Amino acid sequence: GGRGNVMIAVDLSDPKDATKTRIRYERKKVLPYVPTPIYYGGHLFLWNDNGVVSCVKPEDGENLWTIRVGGGYSGSPICIDGKLYCITEKGDMIVVPATVEQPAATDIQRTSLGDTSHSTPIVAGGRLLIRTYHRLAALEAKP
């Protein structure tokens, strides 16, 4: 409890073959505990509870890059148009490009929401919904 200790990738390609080794790889470092990993563009993105983001090859677990964006997280990232969005507990929206090349520091965007949050942003009805402790914001998508 309290931190991610191990992530196991399991091969589900032939569920009837009981003799087949199902574990493809294990990852024991830089793991999220609360935020859910996200798959986008053929890669797995891990957003750690303490603000470390990694891009991983899902086939073999190879780490392509790891960056520190800072903050504490109780919600999960979402992906919109090739960008990962996640909200810090202090209420900052962090946006990181979901690419296989490591993003430069200038590629990472940070916007204060002016209120604390433990939520995951969601997309519904063409809007991005952002919930903080005291507000709910709905941002309409560009036409």
PDB file of C-alpha atoms in Angstrom:
ATOM      1  CA  GLY A   1       0.000   0.000   0.000  1.00  0.00           C
ATOM      2  CA  GLY A   2       0.998   3.578  -0.586  1.00  0.00           C
ATOM      3  CA  ARG A   3       3.128   3.074  -3.697  1.00  0.00           C
ATOM      4  CA  GLY A   4       3.316   0.984  -6.831  1.00  0.00           C
ATOM      5  CA  ASN A   5       5.662  -1.947  -6.241  1.00  0.00           C
ATOM      6  CA  VAL A   6       5.395  -4.041  -9.374  1.00  0.00           C
ATOM      7  CA  MET A   7       3.717  -3.939 -12.780  1.00  0.00           C
ATOM      8  CA  ILE A   8       3.408  -7.245 -14.627  1.00  0.00           C
ATOM      9  CA  ALA A   9       2.707  -7.476 -18.362  1.00  0.00           C
ATOM     10  CA  VAL A  10       0.722 -10.610 -19.154  1.00  0.00           C
ATOM     11  CA  ASP A  11       0.359 -12.189 -22.611  1.00  0.00           C
ATOM     12  CA  LEU A  12      -3.298 -12.992 -23.308  1.00  0.00           C
ATOM     13  CA  SER A  13      -2.866 -14.042 -26.936  1.00  0.00           C
ATOM     14  CA  ASP A  14      -3.594 -17.768 -26.373  1.00  0.00           C
ATOM     15  CA  PRO A  15      -5.662 -18.241 -23.194  1.00  0.00           C
ATOM     16  CA  LYS A  16      -6.232 -21.964 -23.884  1.00  0.00           C
ATOM     17  CA  ASP A  17      -2.529 -22.886 -23.818  1.00  0.00           C
ATOM     18  CA  ALA A  18      -1.832 -23.506 -20.125  1.00  0.00           C
ATOM     19  CA  THR A  19       1.803 -24.438 -20.806  1.00  0.00           C
ATOM     20  CA  LYS A  20       2.670 -21.035 -22.243  1.00  0.00           C
ATOM     21  CA  THR A  21       4.514 -18.581 -20.029  1.00  0.00           C
ATOM     22  CA  ARG A  22       2.182 -15.653 -19.708  1.00  0.00           C
ATOM     23  CA  ILE A  23       4.447 -13.094 -18.011  1.00  0.00           C
ATOM     24  CA  ARG A  24       6.172 -10.987 -20.654  1.00  0.00           C
ATOM     25  CA  TYR A  25       8.036  -8.709 -18.249  1.00  0.00           C
ATOM     26  CA  GLU A  26       7.937  -7.074 -14.821  1.00  0.00           C
ATOM     27  CA  ARG A  27       8.609  -3.452 -14.009  1.00  0.00           C
ATOM     28  CA  LYS A  28       9.562  -2.529 -10.444  1.00  0.00           C
ATOM     29  CA  LYS A  29      10.636   1.123 -10.720  1.00  0.00           C
ATOM     30  CA  VAL A  30       8.893   4.423 -11.469  1.00  0.00           C
ATOM     31  CA  LEU A  31       5.366   3.052 -11.053  1.00  0.00           C
ATOM     32  CA  PRO A  32       2.116   4.842 -10.277  1.00  0.00           C
ATOM     33  CA  TYR A  33       0.027   3.721  -7.333  1.00  0.00           C
ATOM     34  CA  VAL A  34      -3.117   5.868  -7.734  1.00  0.00           C
ATOM     35  CA  PRO A  35      -2.929   7.263 -11.313  1.00  0.00           C
ATOM     36  CA  THR A  36      -3.948   4.767 -13.976  1.00  0.00           C
ATOM     37  CA  PRO A  37      -1.450   4.047 -16.780  1.00  0.00           C
ATOM     38  CA  ILE A  38      -2.613   5.179 -20.200  1.00  0.00           C
ATOM     39  CA  TYR A  39      -2.031   3.579 -23.609  1.00  0.00           C
ATOM     40  CA  TYR A  40      -1.754   5.935 -26.580  1.00  0.00           C
ATOM     41  CA  GLY A  41      -0.092   5.769 -29.983  1.00  0.00           C
ATOM     42  CA  GLY A  42       1.294   2.288 -29.369  1.00  0.00           C
ATOM     43  CA  HIS A  43       3.019   3.270 -26.130  1.00  0.00           C
ATOM     44  CA  LEU A  44       2.263   3.063 -22.421  1.00  0.00           C
ATOM     45  CA  PHE A  45       2.480   6.235 -20.340  1.00  0.00           C
ATOM     46  CA  LEU A  46       2.955   5.977 -16.581  1.00  0.00           C
ATOM     47  CA  TRP A  47       2.185   9.089 -14.517  1.00  0.00           C
ATOM     48  CA  ASN A  48       3.572   8.550 -11.040  1.00  0.00           C
ATOM     49  CA  ASP A  49       1.886   9.828  -7.863  1.00  0.00           C
ATOM     50  CA  ASN A  50       4.865  12.112  -7.173  1.00  0.00           C
ATOM     51  CA  GLY A  51       5.062  13.721 -10.624  1.00  0.00           C
ATOM     52  CA  VAL A  52       7.337  11.426 -12.618  1.00  0.00           C
ATOM     53  CA  VAL A  53       6.085  10.575 -16.129  1.00  0.00           C
ATOM     54  CA  SER A  54       7.486   7.720 -18.246  1.00  0.00           C
ATOM     55  CA  CYS A  55       6.941   6.438 -21.780  1.00  0.00           C
ATOM     56  CA  VAL A  56       7.283   2.653 -22.057  1.00  0.00           C
ATOM     57  CA  LYS A  57       7.225   0.174 -24.941  1.00  0.00           C
ATOM     58  CA  PRO A  58       4.370  -2.180 -23.983  1.00  0.00           C
ATOM     59  CA  GLU A  59       5.857  -5.162 -25.853  1.00  0.00           C
ATOM     60  CA  ASP A  60       8.983  -5.501 -23.720  1.00  0.00           C
ATOM     61  CA  GLY A  61       8.809  -2.830 -20.988  1.00  0.00           C
ATOM     62  CA  GLU A  62      11.693  -0.794 -22.385  1.00  0.00           C
ATOM     63  CA  ASN A  63      11.710   2.674 -20.861  1.00  0.00           C
ATOM     64  CA  LEU A  64      11.917   5.273 -23.656  1.00  0.00           C
ATOM     65  CA  TRP A  65      12.002   8.333 -21.419  1.00  0.00           C
ATOM     66  CA  THR A  66      11.279   9.586 -17.918  1.00  0.00           C
ATOM     67  CA  ILE A  67      10.731  13.189 -16.878  1.00  0.00           C
ATOM     68  CA  ARG A  68       9.853  14.892 -13.617  1.00  0.00           C
ATOM     69  CA  VAL A  69       6.916  17.307 -13.819  1.00  0.00           C
ATOM     70  CA  GLY A  70       6.530  17.666 -10.050  1.00  0.00           C
ATOM     71  CA  GLY A  71       3.478  17.728  -7.826  1.00  0.00           C
ATOM     72  CA  GLY A  72       1.402  15.106  -6.056  1.00  0.00           C
ATOM     73  CA  TYR A  73      -1.399  13.300  -7.914  1.00  0.00           C
ATOM     74  CA  SER A  74      -4.582  11.599  -6.748  1.00  0.00           C
ATOM     75  CA  GLY A  75      -6.251  11.563 -10.186  1.00  0.00           C
ATOM     76  CA  SER A  76      -5.282   9.892 -13.448  1.00  0.00           C
ATOM     77  CA  PRO A  77      -4.059  11.368 -16.722  1.00  0.00           C
ATOM     78  CA  ILE A  78      -6.212  11.507 -19.836  1.00  0.00           C
ATOM     79  CA  CYS A  79      -5.072  11.915 -23.441  1.00  0.00           C
ATOM     80  CA  ILE A  80      -6.552  14.402 -25.904  1.00  0.00           C
ATOM     81  CA  ASP A  81      -5.057  14.977 -29.365  1.00  0.00           C
ATOM     82  CA  GLY A  82      -1.668  13.554 -28.412  1.00  0.00           C
ATOM     83  CA  LYS A  83      -1.332  15.372 -25.097  1.00  0.00           C
ATOM     84  CA  LEU A  84      -1.558  13.971 -21.570  1.00  0.00           C
ATOM     85  CA  TYR A  85      -3.528  16.066 -19.060  1.00  0.00           C
ATOM     86  CA  CYS A  86      -3.323  15.528 -15.312  1.00  0.00           C
ATOM     87  CA  ILE A  87      -4.197  17.709 -12.288  1.00  0.00           C
ATOM     88  CA  THR A  88      -1.941  18.071  -9.244  1.00  0.00           C
ATOM     89  CA  GLU A  89      -3.432  17.945  -5.767  1.00  0.00           C
ATOM     90  CA  LYS A  90      -2.538  21.649  -5.421  1.00  0.00           C
ATOM     91  CA  GLY A  91      -4.681  22.418  -8.489  1.00  0.00           C
ATOM     92  CA  ASP A  92      -2.275  22.773 -11.393  1.00  0.00           C
ATOM     93  CA  MET A  93      -3.207  21.274 -14.767  1.00  0.00           C
ATOM     94  CA  ILE A  94      -0.081  19.721 -16.267  1.00  0.00           C
ATOM     95  CA  VAL A  95       0.045  18.962 -20.010  1.00  0.00           C
ATOM     96  CA  VAL A  96       2.757  16.689 -21.450  1.00  0.00           C
ATOM     97  CA  PRO A  97       3.094  15.638 -25.103  1.00  0.00           C
ATOM     98  CA  ALA A  98       2.361  11.900 -25.539  1.00  0.00           C
ATOM     99  CA  THR A  99       5.295  11.234 -27.866  1.00  0.00           C
ATOM    100  CA  VAL A 100       8.075   8.651 -28.094  1.00  0.00           C
ATOM    101  CA  GLU A 101      10.685  11.425 -27.990  1.00  0.00           C
ATOM    102  CA  GLN A 102      11.335  12.853 -24.556  1.00  0.00           C
ATOM    103  CA  PRO A 103       9.559  16.203 -24.237  1.00  0.00           C
ATOM    104  CA  ALA A 104      11.714  19.250 -23.608  1.00  0.00           C
ATOM    105  CA  ALA A 105      10.986  21.320 -20.501  1.00  0.00           C
ATOM    106  CA  THR A 106       9.489  23.980 -22.783  1.00  0.00           C
ATOM    107  CA  ASP A 107       6.982  21.415 -24.135  1.00  0.00           C
ATOM    108  CA  ILE A 108       5.438  20.887 -20.692  1.00  0.00           C
ATOM    109  CA  GLN A 109       2.590  23.260 -19.860  1.00  0.00           C
ATOM    110  CA  ARG A 110       1.348  24.172 -16.392  1.00  0.00           C
ATOM    111  CA  THR A 111      -1.830  26.141 -15.611  1.00  0.00           C
ATOM    112  CA  SER A 112      -3.086  26.949 -12.131  1.00  0.00           C
ATOM    113  CA  LEU A 113      -6.770  26.182 -11.556  1.00  0.00           C
ATOM    114  CA  GLY A 114      -6.779  28.309  -8.393  1.00  0.00           C
ATOM    115  CA  ASP A 115      -8.114  25.494  -6.173  1.00  0.00           C
ATOM    116  CA  THR A 116      -7.006  22.087  -4.916  1.00  0.00           C
ATOM    117  CA  SER A 117      -8.133  18.916  -6.663  1.00  0.00           C
ATOM    118  CA  HIS A 118      -7.955  15.147  -6.353  1.00  0.00           C
ATOM    119  CA  SER A 119      -9.896  14.445  -9.537  1.00  0.00           C
ATOM    120  CA  THR A 120      -9.315  13.121 -13.036  1.00  0.00           C
ATOM    121  CA  PRO A 121     -10.303  15.436 -15.899  1.00  0.00           C
ATOM    122  CA  ILE A 122     -12.933  13.948 -18.220  1.00  0.00           C
ATOM    123  CA  VAL A 123     -14.205  14.535 -21.734  1.00  0.00           C
ATOM    124  CA  ALA A 124     -17.953  14.453 -22.396  1.00  0.00           C
ATOM    125  CA  GLY A 125     -20.244  16.086 -24.933  1.00  0.00           C
ATOM    126  CA  GLY A 126     -17.391  17.885 -26.690  1.00  0.00           C
ATOM    127  CA  ARG A 127     -16.203  19.472 -23.438  1.00  0.00           C
ATOM    128  CA  LEU A 128     -13.272  19.019 -21.074  1.00  0.00           C
ATOM    129  CA  LEU A 129     -14.653  18.865 -17.518  1.00  0.00           C
ATOM    130  CA  ILE A 130     -12.304  19.851 -14.705  1.00  0.00           C
ATOM    131  CA  ARG A 131     -13.345  19.474 -11.073  1.00  0.00           C
ATOM    132  CA  THR A 132     -11.602  21.111  -8.149  1.00  0.00           C
ATOM    133  CA  TYR A 133     -12.701  21.057  -4.518  1.00  0.00           C
ATOM    134  CA  HIS A 134     -14.969  24.087  -4.979  1.00  0.00           C
ATOM    135  CA  ARG A 135     -15.594  24.442  -8.722  1.00  0.00           C
ATOM    136  CA  LEU A 136     -16.546  22.580 -11.857  1.00  0.00           C
ATOM    137  CA  ALA A 137     -15.293  23.996 -15.164  1.00  0.00           C
ATOM    138  CA  ALA A 138     -16.440  22.975 -18.633  1.00  0.00           C
ATOM    139  CA  LEU A 139     -14.168  23.951 -21.522  1.00  0.00           C
ATOM    140  CA  GLU A 140     -15.723  23.617 -24.964  1.00  0.00           C
ATOM    141  CA  ALA A 141     -13.654  22.062 -27.757  1.00  0.00           C
ATOM    142  CA  LYS A 142     -12.612  24.168 -30.714  1.00  0.00           C
ATOM    143  CA  PRO A 143     -14.932  23.653 -33.727  1.00  0.00           C
TER     144      PRO A 143
END
